[in-house]
PDB file of C-alpha atoms in Angstrom:
ATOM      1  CA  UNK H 226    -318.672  12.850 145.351  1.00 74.00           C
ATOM      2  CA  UNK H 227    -317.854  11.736 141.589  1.00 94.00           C
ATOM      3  CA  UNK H 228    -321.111  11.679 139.491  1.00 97.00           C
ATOM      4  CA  UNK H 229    -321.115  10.325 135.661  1.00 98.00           C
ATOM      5  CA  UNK H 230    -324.049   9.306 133.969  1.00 98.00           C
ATOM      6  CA  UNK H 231    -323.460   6.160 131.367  1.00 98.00           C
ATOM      7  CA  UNK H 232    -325.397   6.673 128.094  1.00 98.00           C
ATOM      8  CA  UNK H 233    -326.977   5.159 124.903  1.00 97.00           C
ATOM      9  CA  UNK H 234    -329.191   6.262 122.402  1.00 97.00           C
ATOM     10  CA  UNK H 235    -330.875   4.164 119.497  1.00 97.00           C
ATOM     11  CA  UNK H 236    -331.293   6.071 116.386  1.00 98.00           C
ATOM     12  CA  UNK H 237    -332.446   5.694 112.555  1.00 98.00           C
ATOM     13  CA  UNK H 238    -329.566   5.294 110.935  1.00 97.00           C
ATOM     14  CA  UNK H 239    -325.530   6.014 111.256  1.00 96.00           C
ATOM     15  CA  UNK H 240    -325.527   9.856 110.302  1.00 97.00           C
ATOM     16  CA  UNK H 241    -327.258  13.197 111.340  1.00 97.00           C
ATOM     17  CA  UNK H 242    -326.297  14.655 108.538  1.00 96.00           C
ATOM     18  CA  UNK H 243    -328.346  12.564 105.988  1.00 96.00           C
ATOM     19  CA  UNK H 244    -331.222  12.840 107.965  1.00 97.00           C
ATOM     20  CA  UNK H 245    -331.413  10.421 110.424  1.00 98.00           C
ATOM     21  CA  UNK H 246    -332.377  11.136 114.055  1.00 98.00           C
ATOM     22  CA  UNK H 247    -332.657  10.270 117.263  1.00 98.00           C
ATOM     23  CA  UNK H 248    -335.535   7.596 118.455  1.00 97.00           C
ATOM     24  CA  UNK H 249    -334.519   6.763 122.013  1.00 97.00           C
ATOM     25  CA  UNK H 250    -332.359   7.928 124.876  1.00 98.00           C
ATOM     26  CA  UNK H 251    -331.677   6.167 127.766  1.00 97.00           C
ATOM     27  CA  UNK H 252    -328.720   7.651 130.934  1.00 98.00           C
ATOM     28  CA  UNK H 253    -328.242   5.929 134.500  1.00 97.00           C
ATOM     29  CA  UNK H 254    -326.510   7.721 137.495  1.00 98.00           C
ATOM     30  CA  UNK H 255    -323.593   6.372 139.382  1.00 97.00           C
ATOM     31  CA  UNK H 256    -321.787   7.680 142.103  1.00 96.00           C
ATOM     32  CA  UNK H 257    -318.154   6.824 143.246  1.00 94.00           C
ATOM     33  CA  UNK H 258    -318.675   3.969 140.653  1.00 91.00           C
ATOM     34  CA  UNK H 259    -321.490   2.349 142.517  1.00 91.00           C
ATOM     35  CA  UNK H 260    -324.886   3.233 140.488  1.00 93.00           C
ATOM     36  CA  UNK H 261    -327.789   4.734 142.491  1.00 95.00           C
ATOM     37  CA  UNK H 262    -330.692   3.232 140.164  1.00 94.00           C
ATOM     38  CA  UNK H 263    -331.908   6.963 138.859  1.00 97.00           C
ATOM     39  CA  UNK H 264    -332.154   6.904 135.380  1.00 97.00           C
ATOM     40  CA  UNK H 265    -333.457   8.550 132.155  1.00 97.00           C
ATOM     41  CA  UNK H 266    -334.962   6.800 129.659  1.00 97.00           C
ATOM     42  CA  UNK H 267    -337.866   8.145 127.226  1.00 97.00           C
ATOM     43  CA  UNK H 268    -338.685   7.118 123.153  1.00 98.00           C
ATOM     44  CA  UNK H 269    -338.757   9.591 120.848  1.00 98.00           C
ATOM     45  CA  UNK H 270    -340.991  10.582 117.846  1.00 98.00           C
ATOM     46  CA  UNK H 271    -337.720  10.790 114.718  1.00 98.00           C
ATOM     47  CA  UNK H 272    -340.474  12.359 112.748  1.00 97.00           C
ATOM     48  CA  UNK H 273    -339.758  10.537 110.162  1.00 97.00           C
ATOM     49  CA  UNK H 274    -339.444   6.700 109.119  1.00 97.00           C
ATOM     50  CA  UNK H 275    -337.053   3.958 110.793  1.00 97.00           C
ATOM     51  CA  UNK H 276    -335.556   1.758 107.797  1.00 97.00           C
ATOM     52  CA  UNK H 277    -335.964  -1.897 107.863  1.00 96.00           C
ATOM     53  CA  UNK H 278    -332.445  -2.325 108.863  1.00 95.00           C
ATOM     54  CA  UNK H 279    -332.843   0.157 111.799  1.00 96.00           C
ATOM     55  CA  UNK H 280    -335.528  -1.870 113.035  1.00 95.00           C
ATOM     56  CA  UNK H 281    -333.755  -5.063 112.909  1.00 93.00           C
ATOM     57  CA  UNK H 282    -331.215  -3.516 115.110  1.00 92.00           C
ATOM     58  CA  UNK H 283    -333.622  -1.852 118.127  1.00 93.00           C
ATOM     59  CA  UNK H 284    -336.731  -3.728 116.922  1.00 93.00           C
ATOM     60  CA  UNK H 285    -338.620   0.260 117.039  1.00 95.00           C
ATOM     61  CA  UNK H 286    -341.139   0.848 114.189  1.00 96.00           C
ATOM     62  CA  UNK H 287    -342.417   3.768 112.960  1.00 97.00           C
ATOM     63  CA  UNK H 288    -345.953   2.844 113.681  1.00 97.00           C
ATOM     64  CA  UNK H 289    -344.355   2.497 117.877  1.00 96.00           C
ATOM     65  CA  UNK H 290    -343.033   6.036 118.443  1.00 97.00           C
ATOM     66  CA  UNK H 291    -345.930   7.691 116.508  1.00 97.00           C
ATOM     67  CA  UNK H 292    -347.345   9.660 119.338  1.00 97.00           C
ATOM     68  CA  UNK H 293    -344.191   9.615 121.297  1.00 98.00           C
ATOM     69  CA  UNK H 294    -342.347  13.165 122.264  1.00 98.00           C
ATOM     70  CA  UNK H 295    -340.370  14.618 119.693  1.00 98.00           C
ATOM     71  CA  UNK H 296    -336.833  14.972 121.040  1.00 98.00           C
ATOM     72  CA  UNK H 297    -336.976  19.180 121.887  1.00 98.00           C
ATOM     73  CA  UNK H 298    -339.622  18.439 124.579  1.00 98.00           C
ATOM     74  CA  UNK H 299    -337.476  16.046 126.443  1.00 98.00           C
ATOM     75  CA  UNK H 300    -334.253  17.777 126.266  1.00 98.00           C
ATOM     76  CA  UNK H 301    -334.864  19.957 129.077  1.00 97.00           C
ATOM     77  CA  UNK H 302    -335.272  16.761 131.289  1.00 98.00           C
ATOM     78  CA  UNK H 303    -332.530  15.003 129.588  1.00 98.00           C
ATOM     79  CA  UNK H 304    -330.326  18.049 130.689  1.00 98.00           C
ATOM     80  CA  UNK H 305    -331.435  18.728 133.539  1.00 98.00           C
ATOM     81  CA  UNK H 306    -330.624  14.822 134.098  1.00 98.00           C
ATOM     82  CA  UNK H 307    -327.221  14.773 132.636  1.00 98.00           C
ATOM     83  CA  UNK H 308    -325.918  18.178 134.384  1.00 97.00           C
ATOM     84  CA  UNK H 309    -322.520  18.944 134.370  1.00 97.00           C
ATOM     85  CA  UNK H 310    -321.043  15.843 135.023  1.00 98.00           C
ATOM     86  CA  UNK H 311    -318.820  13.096 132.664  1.00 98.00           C
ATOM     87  CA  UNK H 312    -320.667  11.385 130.189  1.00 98.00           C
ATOM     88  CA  UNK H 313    -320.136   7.661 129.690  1.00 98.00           C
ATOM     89  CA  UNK H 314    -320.776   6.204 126.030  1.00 98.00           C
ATOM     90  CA  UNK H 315    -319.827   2.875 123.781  1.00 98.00           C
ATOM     91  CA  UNK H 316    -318.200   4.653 120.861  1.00 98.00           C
ATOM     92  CA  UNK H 317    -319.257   7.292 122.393  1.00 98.00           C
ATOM     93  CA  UNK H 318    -318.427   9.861 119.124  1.00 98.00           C
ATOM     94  CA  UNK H 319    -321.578   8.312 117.554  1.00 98.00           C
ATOM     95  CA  UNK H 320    -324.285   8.899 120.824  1.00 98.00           C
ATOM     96  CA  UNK H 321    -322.374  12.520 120.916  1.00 98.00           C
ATOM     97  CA  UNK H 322    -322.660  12.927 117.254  1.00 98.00           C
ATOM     98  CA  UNK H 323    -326.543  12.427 116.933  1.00 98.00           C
ATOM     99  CA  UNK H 324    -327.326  14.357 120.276  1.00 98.00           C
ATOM    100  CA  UNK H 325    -325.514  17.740 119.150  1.00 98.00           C
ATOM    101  CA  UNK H 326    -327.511  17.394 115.912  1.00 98.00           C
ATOM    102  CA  UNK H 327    -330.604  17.166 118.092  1.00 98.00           C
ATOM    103  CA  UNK H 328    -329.563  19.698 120.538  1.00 98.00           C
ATOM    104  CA  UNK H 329    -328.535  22.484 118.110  1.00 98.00           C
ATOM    105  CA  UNK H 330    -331.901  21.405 115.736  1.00 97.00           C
ATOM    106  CA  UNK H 331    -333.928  22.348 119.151  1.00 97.00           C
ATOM    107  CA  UNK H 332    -332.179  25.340 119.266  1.00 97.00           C
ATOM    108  CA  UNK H 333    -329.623  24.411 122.617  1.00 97.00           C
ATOM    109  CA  UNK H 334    -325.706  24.224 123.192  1.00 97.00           C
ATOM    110  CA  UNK H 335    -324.333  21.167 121.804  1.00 97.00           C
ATOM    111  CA  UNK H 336    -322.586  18.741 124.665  1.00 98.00           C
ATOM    112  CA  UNK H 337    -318.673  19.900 125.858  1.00 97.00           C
ATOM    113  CA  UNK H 338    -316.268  17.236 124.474  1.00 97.00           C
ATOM    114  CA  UNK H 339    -314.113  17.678 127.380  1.00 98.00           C
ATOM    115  CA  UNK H 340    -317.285  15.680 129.743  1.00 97.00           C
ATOM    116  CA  UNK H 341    -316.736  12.407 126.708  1.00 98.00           C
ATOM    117  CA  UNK H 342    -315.468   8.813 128.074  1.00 98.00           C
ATOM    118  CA  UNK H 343    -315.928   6.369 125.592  1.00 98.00           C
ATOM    119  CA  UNK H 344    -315.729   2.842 127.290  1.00 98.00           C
ATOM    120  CA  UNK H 345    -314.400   1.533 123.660  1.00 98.00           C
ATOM    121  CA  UNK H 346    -311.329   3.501 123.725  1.00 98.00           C
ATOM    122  CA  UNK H 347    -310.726   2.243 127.402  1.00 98.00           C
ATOM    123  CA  UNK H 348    -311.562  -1.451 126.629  1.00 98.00           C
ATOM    124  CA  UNK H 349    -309.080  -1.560 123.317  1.00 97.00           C
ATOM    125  CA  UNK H 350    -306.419  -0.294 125.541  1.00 97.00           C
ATOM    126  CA  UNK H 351    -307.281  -2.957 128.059  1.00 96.00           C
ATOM    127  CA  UNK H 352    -308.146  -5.682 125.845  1.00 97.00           C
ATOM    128  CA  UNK H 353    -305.675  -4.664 122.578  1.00 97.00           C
ATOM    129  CA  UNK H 354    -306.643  -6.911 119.204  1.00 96.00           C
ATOM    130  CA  UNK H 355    -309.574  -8.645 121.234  1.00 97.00           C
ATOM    131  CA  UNK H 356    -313.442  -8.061 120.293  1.00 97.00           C
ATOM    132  CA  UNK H 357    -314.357  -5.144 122.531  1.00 97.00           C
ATOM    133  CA  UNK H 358    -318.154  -4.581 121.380  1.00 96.00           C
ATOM    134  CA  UNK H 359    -320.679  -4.717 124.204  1.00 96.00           C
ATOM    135  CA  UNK H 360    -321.448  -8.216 123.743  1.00 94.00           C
ATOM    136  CA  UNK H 361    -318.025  -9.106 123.839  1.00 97.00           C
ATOM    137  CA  UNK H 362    -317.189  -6.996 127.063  1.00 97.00           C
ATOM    138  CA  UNK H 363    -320.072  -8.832 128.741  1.00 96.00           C
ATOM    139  CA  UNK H 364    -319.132 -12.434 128.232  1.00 95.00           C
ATOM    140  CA  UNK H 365    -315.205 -11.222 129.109  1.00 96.00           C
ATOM    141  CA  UNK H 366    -316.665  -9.988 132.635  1.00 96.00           C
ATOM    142  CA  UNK H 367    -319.170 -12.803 133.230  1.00 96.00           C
ATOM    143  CA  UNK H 368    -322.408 -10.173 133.051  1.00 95.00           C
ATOM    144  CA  UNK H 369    -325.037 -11.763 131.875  1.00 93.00           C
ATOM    145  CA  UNK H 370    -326.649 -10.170 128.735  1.00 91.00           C
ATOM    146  CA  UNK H 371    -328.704 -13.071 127.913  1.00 90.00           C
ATOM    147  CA  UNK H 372    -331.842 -10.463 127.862  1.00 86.00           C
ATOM    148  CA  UNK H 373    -330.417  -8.808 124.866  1.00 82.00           C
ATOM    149  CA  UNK H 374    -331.526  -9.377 121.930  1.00 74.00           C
ATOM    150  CA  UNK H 375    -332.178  -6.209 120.513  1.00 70.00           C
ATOM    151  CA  UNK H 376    -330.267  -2.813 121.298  1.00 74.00           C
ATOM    152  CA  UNK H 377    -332.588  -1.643 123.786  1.00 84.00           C
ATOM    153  CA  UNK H 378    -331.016   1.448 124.789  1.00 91.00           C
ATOM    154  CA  UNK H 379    -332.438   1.399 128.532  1.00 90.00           C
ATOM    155  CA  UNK H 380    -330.871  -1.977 128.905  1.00 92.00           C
ATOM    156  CA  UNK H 381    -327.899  -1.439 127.091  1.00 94.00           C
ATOM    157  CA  UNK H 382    -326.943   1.219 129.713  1.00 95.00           C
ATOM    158  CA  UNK H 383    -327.379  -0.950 132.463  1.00 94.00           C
ATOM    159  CA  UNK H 384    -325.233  -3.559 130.958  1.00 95.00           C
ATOM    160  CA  UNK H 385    -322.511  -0.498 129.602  1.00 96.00           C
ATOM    161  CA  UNK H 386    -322.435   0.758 133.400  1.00 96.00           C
ATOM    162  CA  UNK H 387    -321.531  -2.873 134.652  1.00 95.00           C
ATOM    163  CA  UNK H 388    -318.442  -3.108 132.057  1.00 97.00           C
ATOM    164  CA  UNK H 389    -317.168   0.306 132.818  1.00 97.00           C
ATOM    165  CA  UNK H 390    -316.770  -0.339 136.503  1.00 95.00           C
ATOM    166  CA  UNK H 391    -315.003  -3.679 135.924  1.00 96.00           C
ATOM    167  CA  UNK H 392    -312.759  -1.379 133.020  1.00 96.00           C
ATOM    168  CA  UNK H 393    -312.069   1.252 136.184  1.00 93.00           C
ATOM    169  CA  UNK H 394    -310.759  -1.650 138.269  1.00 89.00           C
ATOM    170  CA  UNK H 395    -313.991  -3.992 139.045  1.00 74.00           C
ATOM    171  CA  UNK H 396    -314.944  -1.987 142.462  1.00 55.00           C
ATOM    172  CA  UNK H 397    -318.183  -4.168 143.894  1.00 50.00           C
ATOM    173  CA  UNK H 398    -321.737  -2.050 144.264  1.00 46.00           C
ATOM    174  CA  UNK H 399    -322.079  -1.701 147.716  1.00 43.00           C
ATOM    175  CA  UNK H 400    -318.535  -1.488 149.094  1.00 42.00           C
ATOM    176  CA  UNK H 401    -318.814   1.763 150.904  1.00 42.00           C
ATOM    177  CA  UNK H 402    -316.566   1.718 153.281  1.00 39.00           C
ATOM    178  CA  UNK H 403    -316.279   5.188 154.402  1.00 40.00           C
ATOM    179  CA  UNK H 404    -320.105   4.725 155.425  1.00 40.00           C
ATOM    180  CA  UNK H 405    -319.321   2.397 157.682  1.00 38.00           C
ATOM    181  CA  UNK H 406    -318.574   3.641 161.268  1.00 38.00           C
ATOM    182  CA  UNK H 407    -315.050   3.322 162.009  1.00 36.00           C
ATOM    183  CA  UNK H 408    -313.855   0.170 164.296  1.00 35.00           C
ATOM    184  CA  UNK H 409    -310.542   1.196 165.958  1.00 34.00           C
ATOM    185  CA  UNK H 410    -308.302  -1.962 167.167  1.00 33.00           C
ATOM    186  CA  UNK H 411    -307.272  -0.971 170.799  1.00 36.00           C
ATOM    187  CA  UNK H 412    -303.496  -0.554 171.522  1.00 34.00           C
ATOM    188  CA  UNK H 413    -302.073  -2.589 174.708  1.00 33.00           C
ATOM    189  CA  UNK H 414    -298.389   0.187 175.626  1.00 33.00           C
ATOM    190  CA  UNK H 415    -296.140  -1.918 177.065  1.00 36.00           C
ATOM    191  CA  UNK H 416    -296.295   0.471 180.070  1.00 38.00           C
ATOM    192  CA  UNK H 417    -299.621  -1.090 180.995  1.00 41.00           C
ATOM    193  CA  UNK H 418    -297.903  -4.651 180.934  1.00 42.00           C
ATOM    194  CA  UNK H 419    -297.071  -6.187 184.449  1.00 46.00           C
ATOM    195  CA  UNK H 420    -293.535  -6.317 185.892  1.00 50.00           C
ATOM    196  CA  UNK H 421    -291.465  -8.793 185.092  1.00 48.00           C
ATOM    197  CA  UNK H 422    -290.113 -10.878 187.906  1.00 52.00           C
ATOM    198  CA  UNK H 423    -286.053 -10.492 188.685  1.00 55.00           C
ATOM    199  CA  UNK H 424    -284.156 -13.426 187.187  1.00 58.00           C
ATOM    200  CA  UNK H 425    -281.511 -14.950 189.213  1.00 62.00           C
ATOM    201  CA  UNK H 426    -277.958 -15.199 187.304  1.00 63.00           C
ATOM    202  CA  UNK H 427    -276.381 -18.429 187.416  1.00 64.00           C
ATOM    203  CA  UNK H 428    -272.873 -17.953 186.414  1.00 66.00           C
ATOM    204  CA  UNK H 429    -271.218 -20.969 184.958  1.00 72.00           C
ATOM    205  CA  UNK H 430    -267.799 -21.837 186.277  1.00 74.00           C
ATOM    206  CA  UNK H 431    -265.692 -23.926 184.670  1.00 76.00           C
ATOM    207  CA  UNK H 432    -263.063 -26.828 186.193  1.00 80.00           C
ATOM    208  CA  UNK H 433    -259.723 -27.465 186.690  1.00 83.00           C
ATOM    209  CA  UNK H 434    -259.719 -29.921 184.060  1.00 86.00           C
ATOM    210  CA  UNK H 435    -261.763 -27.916 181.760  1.00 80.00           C
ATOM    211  CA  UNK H 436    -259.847 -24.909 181.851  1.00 79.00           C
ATOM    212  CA  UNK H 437    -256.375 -27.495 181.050  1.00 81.00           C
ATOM    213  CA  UNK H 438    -257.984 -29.015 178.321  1.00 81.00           C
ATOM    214  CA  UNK H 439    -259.168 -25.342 176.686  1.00 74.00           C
ATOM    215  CA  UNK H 440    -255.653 -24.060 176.832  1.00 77.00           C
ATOM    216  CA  UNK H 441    -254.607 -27.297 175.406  1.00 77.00           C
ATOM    217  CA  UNK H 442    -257.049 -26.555 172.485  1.00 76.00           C
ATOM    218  CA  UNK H 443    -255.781 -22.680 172.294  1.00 71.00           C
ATOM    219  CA  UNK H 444    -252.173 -23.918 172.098  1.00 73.00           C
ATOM    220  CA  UNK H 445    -252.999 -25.469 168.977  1.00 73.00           C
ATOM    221  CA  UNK H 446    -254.123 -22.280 166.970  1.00 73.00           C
ATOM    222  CA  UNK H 447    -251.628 -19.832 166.147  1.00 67.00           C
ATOM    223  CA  UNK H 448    -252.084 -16.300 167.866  1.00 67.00           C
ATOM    224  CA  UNK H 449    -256.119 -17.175 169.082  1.00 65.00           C
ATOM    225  CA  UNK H 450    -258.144 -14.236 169.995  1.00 62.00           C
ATOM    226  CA  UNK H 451    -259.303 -16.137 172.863  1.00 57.00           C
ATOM    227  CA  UNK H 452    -255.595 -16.641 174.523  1.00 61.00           C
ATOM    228  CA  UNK H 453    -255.388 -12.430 174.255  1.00 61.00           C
ATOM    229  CA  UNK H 454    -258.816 -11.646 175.792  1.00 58.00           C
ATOM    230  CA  UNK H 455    -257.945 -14.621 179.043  1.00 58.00           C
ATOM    231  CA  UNK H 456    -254.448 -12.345 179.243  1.00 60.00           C
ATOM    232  CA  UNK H 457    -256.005  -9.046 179.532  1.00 57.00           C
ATOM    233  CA  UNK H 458    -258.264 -10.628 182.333  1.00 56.00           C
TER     234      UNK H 458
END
């Protein structure tokens, strides 16, 4: 079984390290590239306030996650969620980025590297010089993301887990076929076919006159084949 988990989070601003934090996290499951609808999905206190800018982006206030859990009492359920298993991001450095921050400020192991797949690095080798945002990557695979009009990061990962299993060759939800119960196509031997019926042989015998008029022919064509195979006879 191959388990990933595609992931987004929605934050306060572009950098950790100036203070800006985490405000929602949002991971669905898939298996063998079909997802299983489990997901994880929670807002988060930042402790702190969400620019005007921020909001634009997510459309989260600070006045909406007052009240909400503060991000180191849902990391055990986000890793418990998450396991061991790859981690599927959109420019994924960034989502990494901001949840080591928040991991190591809760006092936990930061995420290994090695579990990363960023779906942007995937889609510019795919799609080289194109637009590759999500957006984009929607309309090129006919998903509809006409629900979007903020960065909701619950929805985002739905949409995210749609383009990275047309990216990893566009397999269908649903086509299990090794759940199915084998149909074998029965075999007919040719031993179990009926006899064939003896064929009479009707040899062919040519004339007097035919025979005259192939030598005739023969003595026309300097040393024939023919002339040495009727001698041997």
């Amino acid at each position: 079984m191959s388990r990933a988990l595609v992931l987004d989070t929605e934050t306060t601003g572009f950098d950790p390290l100036t203070g800006d934090r985490v405000l929602e996290v949002a991971a669905v499951e898939i298996v063998n590239l079909v997802p299983t609808g489990r997901h994880f999905h929670t807002l988060i206190d930042p402790e702190r306030d969400v620019p005007e800018e921020a909001t634009k982006v997510h459309g989260f206030t600070r006045d909406m996650l007052i009240g909400k859990p503060k991000f180191a009492e849902i990391v055990p359920g986000l890793l418990d969620f998450l396991g061991d298993d790859p981690i599927v991001a959109h420019n994924a450095p960034f989502d990494f980025n901001f949840l080591d921050f928040e991991l190591k400020k809760a006092g936990h192991k930061v995420l290994d590297r090695a579990r990363m797949v960023d779906t942007l690095v995937l889609a510019k080798k795919r799609f080289p010089g194109l637009p590759n945002s999500l957006d984009a990557l929607c309309r090129r695979y006919g998903i509809d993301n006409s629900m979007r009009t903020a960065h909701n990061a619950l929805l985002d990962v739905q949409l995210l887990a749609q383009v990275y299993l047309e990216l990893m060759g566009g397999k269908q939800p649903g086509l299990e076929l090794a759940s199915r119960p084998a149909v074998s196509t029965p075999v007919v031997l040719a031993v179990d076919a009926p006899p064939v019926a003896a064929r009479t042989p009707r040899p062919i015998t040519p004339s007097e006159t035919e025979i005259a008029a192939h030598s005739a022919f023969l003595g026309k064509i300097k040393d024939p084949v023919w002339a040495a195979l009727l001698a041997a006879e």
